[in-house]
Short mmCIF file of C-alpha atoms (C1' of nucleotides) and ligand atoms in Angstrom, two decimals:
data_model
loop_
_atom_site.label_atom_id
_atom_site.label_comp_id
_atom_site.label_asym_id
_atom_site.label_seq_id
_atom_site.Cartn_x
_atom_site.Cartn_y
_atom_site.Cartn_z
CA MET A 215 -1.88 -43.16 0.00
CA ASP A 216 0.87 -41.12 1.59
CA MET A 217 -0.72 -38.12 3.25
CA THR A 218 2.24 -36.79 5.23
CA ARG A 219 2.39 -33.07 5.52
CA HIS A 220 4.30 -32.40 2.32
CA SER A 221 3.83 -35.60 0.41
CA ARG A 222 3.48 -35.28 -3.33
CA SER A 223 -0.20 -36.15 -3.22
CA ASN A 224 -0.88 -33.57 -0.57
CA LEU A 225 1.03 -30.91 -2.49
CA ALA A 226 -0.90 -31.77 -5.65
CA GLY A 227 -4.08 -30.89 -3.75
CA VAL A 228 -2.62 -27.57 -2.60
CA LEU A 229 -1.68 -26.72 -6.17
CA ARG A 230 -5.18 -27.57 -7.40
CA GLN A 231 -6.68 -25.36 -4.70
CA HIS A 232 -4.68 -22.52 -6.21
CA GLY A 233 -5.85 -23.31 -9.74
CA ILE A 234 -2.54 -24.84 -10.73
CA ASN A 235 -2.39 -28.05 -12.73
CA PRO A 236 -0.08 -30.26 -10.65
CA THR A 237 2.61 -31.62 -12.91
CA HIS A 238 5.63 -33.59 -11.78
CA GLN A 239 7.95 -30.58 -12.09
CA ARG A 240 5.59 -28.23 -10.28
CA ILE A 241 5.18 -30.65 -7.42
CA GLU A 242 8.93 -31.04 -7.05
CA ILE A 243 9.41 -27.28 -7.01
CA ALA A 244 6.63 -26.85 -4.46
CA ARG A 245 8.21 -29.60 -2.38
CA ALA A 246 11.60 -27.88 -2.40
CA LEU A 247 9.97 -24.80 -0.90
CA PHE A 248 7.34 -26.24 1.42
CA ALA A 249 9.25 -29.19 2.84
CA ARG A 250 12.07 -26.89 3.97
CA PHE A 251 9.90 -23.85 4.53
CA GLU A 252 12.87 -21.61 3.86
CA HIS A 253 13.61 -18.63 1.63
CA LEU A 254 15.24 -19.92 -1.54
CA SER A 255 16.50 -18.32 -4.73
CA ALA A 256 15.56 -19.66 -8.16
CA ASP A 257 19.07 -20.98 -8.54
CA GLN A 258 18.91 -22.88 -5.27
CA ILE A 259 15.58 -24.37 -6.23
CA LEU A 260 16.91 -25.40 -9.63
CA ALA A 261 19.80 -27.17 -7.91
CA LEU A 262 17.55 -28.85 -5.35
CA VAL A 263 15.04 -30.29 -7.81
CA ASN A 264 17.83 -31.59 -10.00
CA GLU A 265 20.06 -33.20 -7.41
CA GLY A 266 20.57 -36.78 -8.35
CA HIS A 267 19.20 -36.92 -11.87
CA PRO A 268 18.30 -33.75 -13.76
CA GLU A 269 14.60 -33.49 -14.43
CA THR A 270 13.59 -29.84 -14.56
CA SER A 271 14.89 -27.07 -16.79
CA ARG A 272 15.77 -23.56 -15.77
CA ALA A 273 12.92 -22.18 -17.89
CA THR A 274 10.42 -24.34 -16.05
CA VAL A 275 11.74 -23.29 -12.66
CA TYR A 276 11.26 -19.63 -13.54
CA ASN A 277 7.90 -20.24 -15.22
CA THR A 278 6.69 -22.15 -12.21
CA LEU A 279 7.91 -19.74 -9.57
CA ASN A 280 6.26 -16.86 -11.39
CA LEU A 281 3.07 -18.86 -11.67
CA PHE A 282 3.13 -19.70 -7.96
CA VAL A 283 3.63 -16.03 -7.06
CA GLN A 284 0.83 -14.95 -9.38
CA ARG A 285 -1.52 -17.49 -7.83
CA GLY A 286 -0.62 -16.48 -4.29
CA LEU A 287 0.97 -19.79 -3.34
CA ILE A 288 4.31 -18.19 -2.48
CA ARG A 289 5.69 -14.66 -2.45
CA GLU A 290 8.80 -12.85 -3.56
CA VAL A 291 11.17 -11.18 -1.14
CA ILE A 292 13.29 -8.36 -2.54
CA VAL A 293 16.26 -7.76 -0.29
CA ASP A 294 19.28 -8.52 -2.39
CA PRO A 295 19.89 -6.52 -5.56
CA SER A 296 21.30 -9.57 -7.32
CA LYS A 297 18.53 -12.12 -6.86
CA VAL A 298 14.96 -12.69 -5.75
CA PHE A 299 14.10 -14.95 -2.83
CA TYR A 300 10.95 -17.04 -2.88
CA ASP A 301 9.04 -17.38 0.36
CA PRO A 302 6.64 -20.27 1.05
CA ASN A 303 5.21 -18.29 3.95
CA THR A 304 2.39 -16.09 2.69
CA GLN A 305 1.18 -15.04 6.13
CA PRO A 306 1.91 -11.39 6.88
CA HIS A 307 5.38 -11.28 8.36
CA TYR A 308 8.61 -9.32 8.14
CA HIS A 309 12.26 -10.11 7.52
CA ILE A 310 15.68 -9.86 9.03
CA TYR A 311 18.48 -9.93 6.51
CA ASP A 312 22.17 -10.39 7.19
CA VAL A 313 23.81 -8.26 4.52
CA ARG A 314 27.15 -10.03 4.93
CA THR A 315 26.06 -13.65 4.80
CA GLY A 316 22.85 -13.28 2.81
CA ARG A 317 20.93 -15.11 5.54
CA LEU A 318 17.22 -14.24 5.49
CA ALA A 319 14.84 -15.08 8.36
CA ASP A 320 11.27 -14.32 9.31
CA ILE A 321 10.04 -11.88 11.91
CA ASP A 322 6.62 -12.74 13.25
CA ALA A 323 4.12 -10.01 12.44
CA ASP A 324 2.08 -10.41 15.62
CA SER A 325 4.61 -8.75 17.87
CA VAL A 326 5.35 -5.86 15.48
CA ARG A 327 3.23 -2.74 15.37
CA VAL A 328 3.57 -0.03 12.73
CA THR A 329 1.69 3.24 13.04
CA GLY A 330 1.66 6.52 11.20
CA LEU A 331 2.02 5.26 7.66
CA PRO A 332 0.45 7.79 5.29
CA ASP A 333 -2.97 7.39 3.74
CA LEU A 334 -2.77 6.08 0.23
CA PRO A 335 -3.54 8.40 -2.67
CA PRO A 336 -7.15 7.78 -3.76
CA GLY A 337 -7.56 4.88 -6.17
CA MET A 338 -4.47 3.14 -4.83
CA VAL A 339 -4.45 -0.12 -2.93
CA THR A 340 -1.79 -1.72 -0.79
CA GLU A 341 -0.04 -4.70 -2.26
CA GLY A 342 1.87 -5.27 0.94
CA VAL A 343 4.05 -3.69 3.60
CA ASP A 344 7.60 -4.93 3.68
CA ILE A 345 9.84 -4.42 6.66
CA ILE A 346 13.43 -5.47 6.38
CA LEU A 347 15.78 -5.31 9.30
CA ARG A 348 19.22 -5.15 7.74
CA VAL A 349 21.88 -6.42 10.09
CA ARG A 350 25.48 -7.49 10.06
CA SER A 351 28.05 -8.86 12.44
CA ALA A 352 29.65 -6.08 14.48
CA ALA A 353 33.08 -7.57 13.73
CA PRO A 354 35.16 -5.37 11.43
CA GLU A 355 34.62 -6.12 7.78
CA SER A 356 37.27 -8.22 6.07
CA GLU A 357 38.42 -5.30 3.99
CA ALA A 358 38.13 -5.78 0.26
CA ALA A 359 39.84 -3.22 -1.94
CA VAL A 360 37.31 -1.10 -3.78
CA GLN A 361 38.22 0.28 -7.15
CA GLY A 362 37.77 4.02 -7.28
CA ALA A 363 38.30 4.73 -3.60
CA ALA A 364 39.70 8.23 -3.17
CA MET B 75 32.01 32.20 -7.00
CA ASP B 76 28.68 30.49 -7.50
CA MET B 77 27.47 29.25 -4.14
CA THR B 78 23.89 28.29 -5.03
CA ARG B 79 22.61 25.27 -3.23
CA HIS B 80 23.85 22.66 -5.67
CA SER B 81 26.45 24.54 -7.62
CA ARG B 82 29.49 22.57 -8.68
CA SER B 83 31.72 24.35 -6.19
CA ASN B 84 29.35 23.64 -3.35
CA LEU B 85 29.05 20.00 -4.33
CA ALA B 86 32.82 19.73 -4.51
CA GLY B 87 32.91 20.76 -0.85
CA VAL B 88 30.32 18.15 0.07
CA LEU B 89 32.35 15.47 -1.67
CA ARG B 90 35.52 16.53 0.13
CA GLN B 91 33.69 16.40 3.45
CA HIS B 92 32.97 12.75 2.66
CA GLY B 93 36.58 12.03 1.78
CA ILE B 94 35.90 11.95 -1.93
CA ASN B 95 38.19 13.62 -4.41
CA PRO B 96 35.85 15.86 -6.42
CA THR B 97 36.46 15.19 -10.08
CA HIS B 98 34.39 16.57 -12.93
CA GLN B 99 32.52 13.28 -13.41
CA ARG B 100 31.85 12.81 -9.71
CA ILE B 101 30.48 16.31 -9.40
CA GLU B 102 28.17 15.80 -12.37
CA ILE B 103 26.87 12.54 -10.91
CA ALA B 104 26.34 14.16 -7.51
CA ARG B 105 24.55 17.01 -9.24
CA ALA B 106 22.19 14.66 -11.05
CA LEU B 107 21.13 13.24 -7.70
CA PHE B 108 21.21 16.28 -5.41
CA ALA B 109 19.78 18.89 -7.74
CA ARG B 110 16.69 16.75 -8.39
CA PHE B 111 16.71 15.08 -5.00
CA GLU B 112 14.95 12.07 -6.51
CA HIS B 113 15.49 8.33 -6.54
CA LEU B 114 17.37 7.43 -9.70
CA SER B 115 18.73 4.23 -11.19
CA ALA B 116 22.29 3.97 -12.49
CA ASP B 117 20.93 3.95 -16.02
CA GLN B 118 18.98 7.13 -15.49
CA ILE B 119 22.02 8.82 -14.01
CA LEU B 120 24.18 7.70 -16.90
CA ALA B 121 21.67 9.22 -19.32
CA LEU B 122 21.39 12.46 -17.35
CA VAL B 123 25.10 13.17 -17.08
CA ASN B 124 25.57 12.45 -20.76
CA GLU B 125 22.70 14.42 -22.22
CA GLY B 126 24.08 16.83 -24.74
CA HIS B 127 27.66 15.65 -25.16
CA PRO B 128 28.82 12.35 -23.68
CA GLU B 129 31.34 12.84 -20.94
CA THR B 130 31.06 9.99 -18.45
CA SER B 131 31.34 6.25 -18.99
CA ARG B 132 29.13 3.56 -17.61
CA ALA B 133 32.02 2.15 -15.57
CA THR B 134 32.57 5.51 -13.93
CA VAL B 135 28.91 5.90 -13.07
CA TYR B 136 28.89 2.54 -11.30
CA ASN B 137 32.27 3.14 -9.65
CA THR B 138 31.12 6.51 -8.42
CA LEU B 139 27.73 5.42 -7.14
CA ASN B 140 29.33 2.58 -5.22
CA LEU B 141 31.88 4.98 -3.81
CA PHE B 142 29.17 7.44 -2.75
CA VAL B 143 27.23 4.67 -1.02
CA GLN B 144 30.32 3.41 0.74
CA ARG B 145 31.13 6.92 1.98
CA GLY B 146 27.59 7.53 3.17
CA LEU B 147 26.82 10.33 0.73
CA ILE B 148 23.84 8.49 -0.74
CA ARG B 149 22.11 5.20 -0.09
CA GLU B 150 20.74 2.31 -2.09
CA VAL B 151 17.07 1.43 -2.15
CA ILE B 152 16.23 -2.16 -3.01
CA VAL B 153 12.61 -2.39 -4.14
CA ASP B 154 12.77 -3.58 -7.73
CA PRO B 155 14.33 -6.95 -8.51
CA SER B 156 15.79 -5.62 -11.75
CA LYS B 157 17.65 -2.52 -10.62
CA VAL B 158 18.92 -0.54 -7.68
CA PHE B 159 17.71 2.98 -6.94
CA TYR B 160 20.09 5.56 -5.51
CA ASP B 161 18.73 7.91 -2.89
CA PRO B 162 20.31 11.29 -2.14
CA ASN B 163 18.33 11.42 1.09
CA THR B 164 20.35 9.74 3.83
CA GLN B 165 18.06 10.82 6.67
CA PRO B 166 16.11 7.94 8.16
CA HIS B 167 12.95 7.61 6.11
CA TYR B 168 10.79 5.00 4.44
CA HIS B 169 9.42 4.40 0.97
CA ILE B 170 6.23 4.00 -0.98
CA TYR B 171 6.64 2.10 -4.22
CA ASP B 172 4.15 1.81 -7.05
CA VAL B 173 4.74 -1.69 -8.38
CA ARG B 174 3.03 -0.90 -11.68
CA THR B 175 4.72 2.35 -12.61
CA GLY B 176 7.97 1.93 -10.70
CA ARG B 177 7.45 5.31 -9.02
CA LEU B 178 9.31 5.55 -5.71
CA ALA B 179 8.61 8.25 -3.10
CA ASP B 180 9.68 9.03 0.43
CA ILE B 181 7.70 8.57 3.61
CA ASP B 182 8.81 10.85 6.41
CA ALA B 183 10.14 8.84 9.34
CA ASP B 184 8.90 11.26 12.01
CA SER B 185 5.27 10.24 11.74
CA VAL B 186 5.96 6.50 11.61
CA ARG B 187 6.43 4.41 14.71
CA VAL B 188 7.56 0.77 14.66
CA THR B 189 7.52 -1.30 17.84
CA GLY B 190 8.09 -4.92 18.69
CA LEU B 191 10.99 -5.65 16.39
CA PRO B 192 13.03 -8.48 17.88
CA ASP B 193 16.28 -7.97 19.74
CA LEU B 194 19.28 -8.60 17.56
CA PRO B 195 21.35 -11.72 18.12
CA PRO B 196 24.40 -10.74 20.20
CA GLY B 197 27.27 -9.35 18.16
CA MET B 198 24.95 -8.11 15.45
CA VAL B 199 24.34 -4.47 14.63
CA THR B 200 21.57 -2.83 12.64
CA GLU B 201 22.54 -1.52 9.25
CA GLY B 202 19.10 -0.02 8.77
CA VAL B 203 15.39 -0.65 8.90
CA ASP B 204 13.66 -0.53 5.54
CA ILE B 205 9.93 -0.13 5.24
CA ILE B 206 8.40 -0.35 1.81
CA LEU B 207 4.74 0.29 1.23
CA ARG B 208 3.99 -1.52 -2.01
CA VAL B 209 0.98 -0.03 -3.76
CA ARG B 210 -0.74 -0.09 -7.10
CA SER B 211 -3.67 1.51 -8.81
CA ALA B 212 -6.93 -0.25 -7.94
CA ALA B 213 -7.88 -0.28 -11.64
CA PRO B 214 -7.83 -3.78 -13.14
CA GLU B 215 -4.50 -4.76 -14.52
CA SER B 216 -4.04 -4.49 -18.26
CA GLU B 217 -3.78 -8.22 -18.63
CA ALA B 218 -0.56 -9.47 -20.11
CA ALA B 219 -0.44 -13.11 -21.13
CA VAL B 220 1.80 -15.10 -18.87
CA GLN B 221 3.58 -18.06 -20.28
CA GLY B 222 2.94 -21.17 -18.22
CA ALA B 223 -0.41 -20.17 -16.79
CA ALA B 224 -2.47 -23.28 -16.11
"C1'" DA C 44 58.11 19.97 -19.52
"C1'" DT C 45 58.10 15.66 -16.92
"C1'" DG C 46 56.70 12.13 -13.83
"C1'" DC C 47 53.43 9.87 -11.08
"C1'" DG C 48 49.43 8.12 -8.73
"C1'" DA C 49 44.51 8.52 -9.21
"C1'" DA C 50 40.66 8.36 -12.13
"C1'" DT C 51 38.46 7.16 -16.25
"C1'" DT C 52 37.54 4.33 -20.10
"C1'" DA C 53 36.02 0.69 -23.69
"C1'" DG C 54 34.86 -3.42 -23.97
"C1'" DA C 55 34.81 -8.13 -22.29
"C1'" DC C 56 32.61 -10.66 -18.97
"C1'" DA C 57 29.24 -12.67 -15.35
"C1'" DC C 58 24.88 -13.84 -14.30
"C1'" DA C 59 19.71 -13.44 -13.26
"C1'" DG C 60 15.88 -13.67 -15.71
"C1'" DT C 61 12.94 -13.78 -20.16
"C1'" DC C 62 11.58 -15.33 -24.60
"C1'" DC C 63 10.75 -18.41 -28.35
"C1'" DA C 64 10.13 -22.02 -31.46
"C1'" DA C 65 10.29 -26.91 -31.22
"C1'" DT C 66 9.33 -31.04 -28.69
"C1'" DT C 67 7.11 -33.83 -25.38
"C1'" DG C 68 3.37 -35.49 -22.63
"C1'" DC C 69 -1.29 -36.17 -21.33
"C1'" DT C 70 -6.07 -36.82 -22.12
"C1'" DG C 71 -10.28 -37.63 -24.21
"C1'" DG C 72 -12.67 -39.30 -28.12
"C1'" DA C 73 -13.12 -42.35 -32.26
"C1'" DT D 44 -5.30 -48.69 -29.67
"C1'" DC D 45 -4.71 -44.84 -32.28
"C1'" DC D 46 -4.91 -40.12 -32.91
"C1'" DA D 47 -5.78 -35.15 -32.33
"C1'" DG D 48 -5.35 -31.24 -29.58
"C1'" DC D 49 -3.75 -28.72 -25.99
"C1'" DA D 50 -0.77 -27.76 -22.04
"C1'" DA D 51 3.65 -28.01 -20.30
"C1'" DT D 52 8.44 -28.39 -20.82
"C1'" DT D 53 12.76 -27.61 -23.01
"C1'" DG D 54 17.46 -25.83 -24.91
"C1'" DG D 55 19.35 -22.14 -26.14
"C1'" DA D 56 19.36 -17.46 -27.71
"C1'" DC D 57 18.70 -13.16 -25.90
"C1'" DT D 58 18.35 -8.91 -22.62
"C1'" DG D 59 19.66 -5.92 -19.02
"C1'" DT D 60 22.25 -4.84 -14.89
"C1'" DG D 61 26.35 -4.69 -12.90
"C1'" DT D 62 31.55 -5.99 -12.50
"C1'" DC D 63 36.27 -6.44 -14.02
"C1'" DT D 64 40.54 -5.43 -16.38
"C1'" DA D 65 44.15 -3.60 -18.88
"C1'" DA D 66 45.15 0.53 -21.22
"C1'" DT D 67 44.77 5.43 -21.43
"C1'" DT D 68 44.16 9.95 -19.70
"C1'" DC D 69 44.04 13.41 -16.14
"C1'" DG D 70 45.58 16.57 -12.63
"C1'" DC D 71 49.05 18.08 -10.13
"C1'" DA D 72 53.56 18.70 -8.04
"C1'" DT D 73 58.13 19.37 -9.07
MN1 LIG E 78 11.71 -37.50 -9.93
MN1 LIG E 79 30.46 19.07 -18.93
ZN1 LIG E 80 9.57 -14.91 4.97
ZN1 LIG E 81 14.18 7.89 -0.27
#
DNA sequence: ATGCGAATTAGACACAGTCCAATTGCTGGA
DNA sequence: TCCAGCAATTGGACTGTGTCTAATTCGCAT
């Protein structure tokens, strides 16, 4: 049996470990994320799993991504107001985001130290600490006319 | 002339200082944000400026908020995948976000120290560093059925 | 009063994401 | 092998946020 790092059979085991019934569609979606190990939007994943012959619907892609997030297999990254990115890396880490190109990359958490964050109100727990370094090329922006400019 | 902190005439001056022609609608939108000094969504602002008699269109609210952001009068906060929050506070500061209630509050930057962020690739400049402390009540979630759960 | 550029507007549109009822697929038992 | 039952998938309608556009209105200078 093929046991390469992100073979279908191996992925099926990972899904089971997270309490997810490994169907064909779910394995393909997991493979899109884990084989590349990149931040992908739902739309990109839909395109990837359907290249060649279509085999997974949009509804299933969204269902599955939400299920994966809920089960802790992947996480969401909220950096772009127009779409969510899905992140196969669930280790604590931070992000650098190019606001021009939309490129999103990881920052290793080990080197980063954050101090002085406030105590949480009682009865509250931390879901996570997001750090996003928003960057852009220093080159002057290709000016686009903006309606409503004074 | 009324010169209270967020009077219309005072706000008009602030707009002019940012190169923005102070129209009635723009002043009302600025007032919604600066009088409360809270994080508001476009929808909330639209409702606020139109309570009582309607006087500002949805298009104008979006036009104006984008203009304000572009001119550095306010800034966007991206924490919720479904909508942008607009922040009248342009001082460097961070955010605490309750993922259950959607409540968004400021964290003073003075007390927080972040070290070890990577050097930027050459030719890149920082647009900003966002830190979002995602929290929720420790009480068990009111369980909502999730379609597609295994 | 008139003219003119800027601002505003209604409504169409784009598009991410959700919802739903109907269908398909899988599995375990007769 | 057939069937029942349940889980998963599906197309397509729907929602909500945000953008776009062409037409109108506004504010102001003459
Ligand atoms: Mn296939
Ligand atoms: Mn009014
Ligand atoms: Zn990441
Ligand atoms: Zn803030």
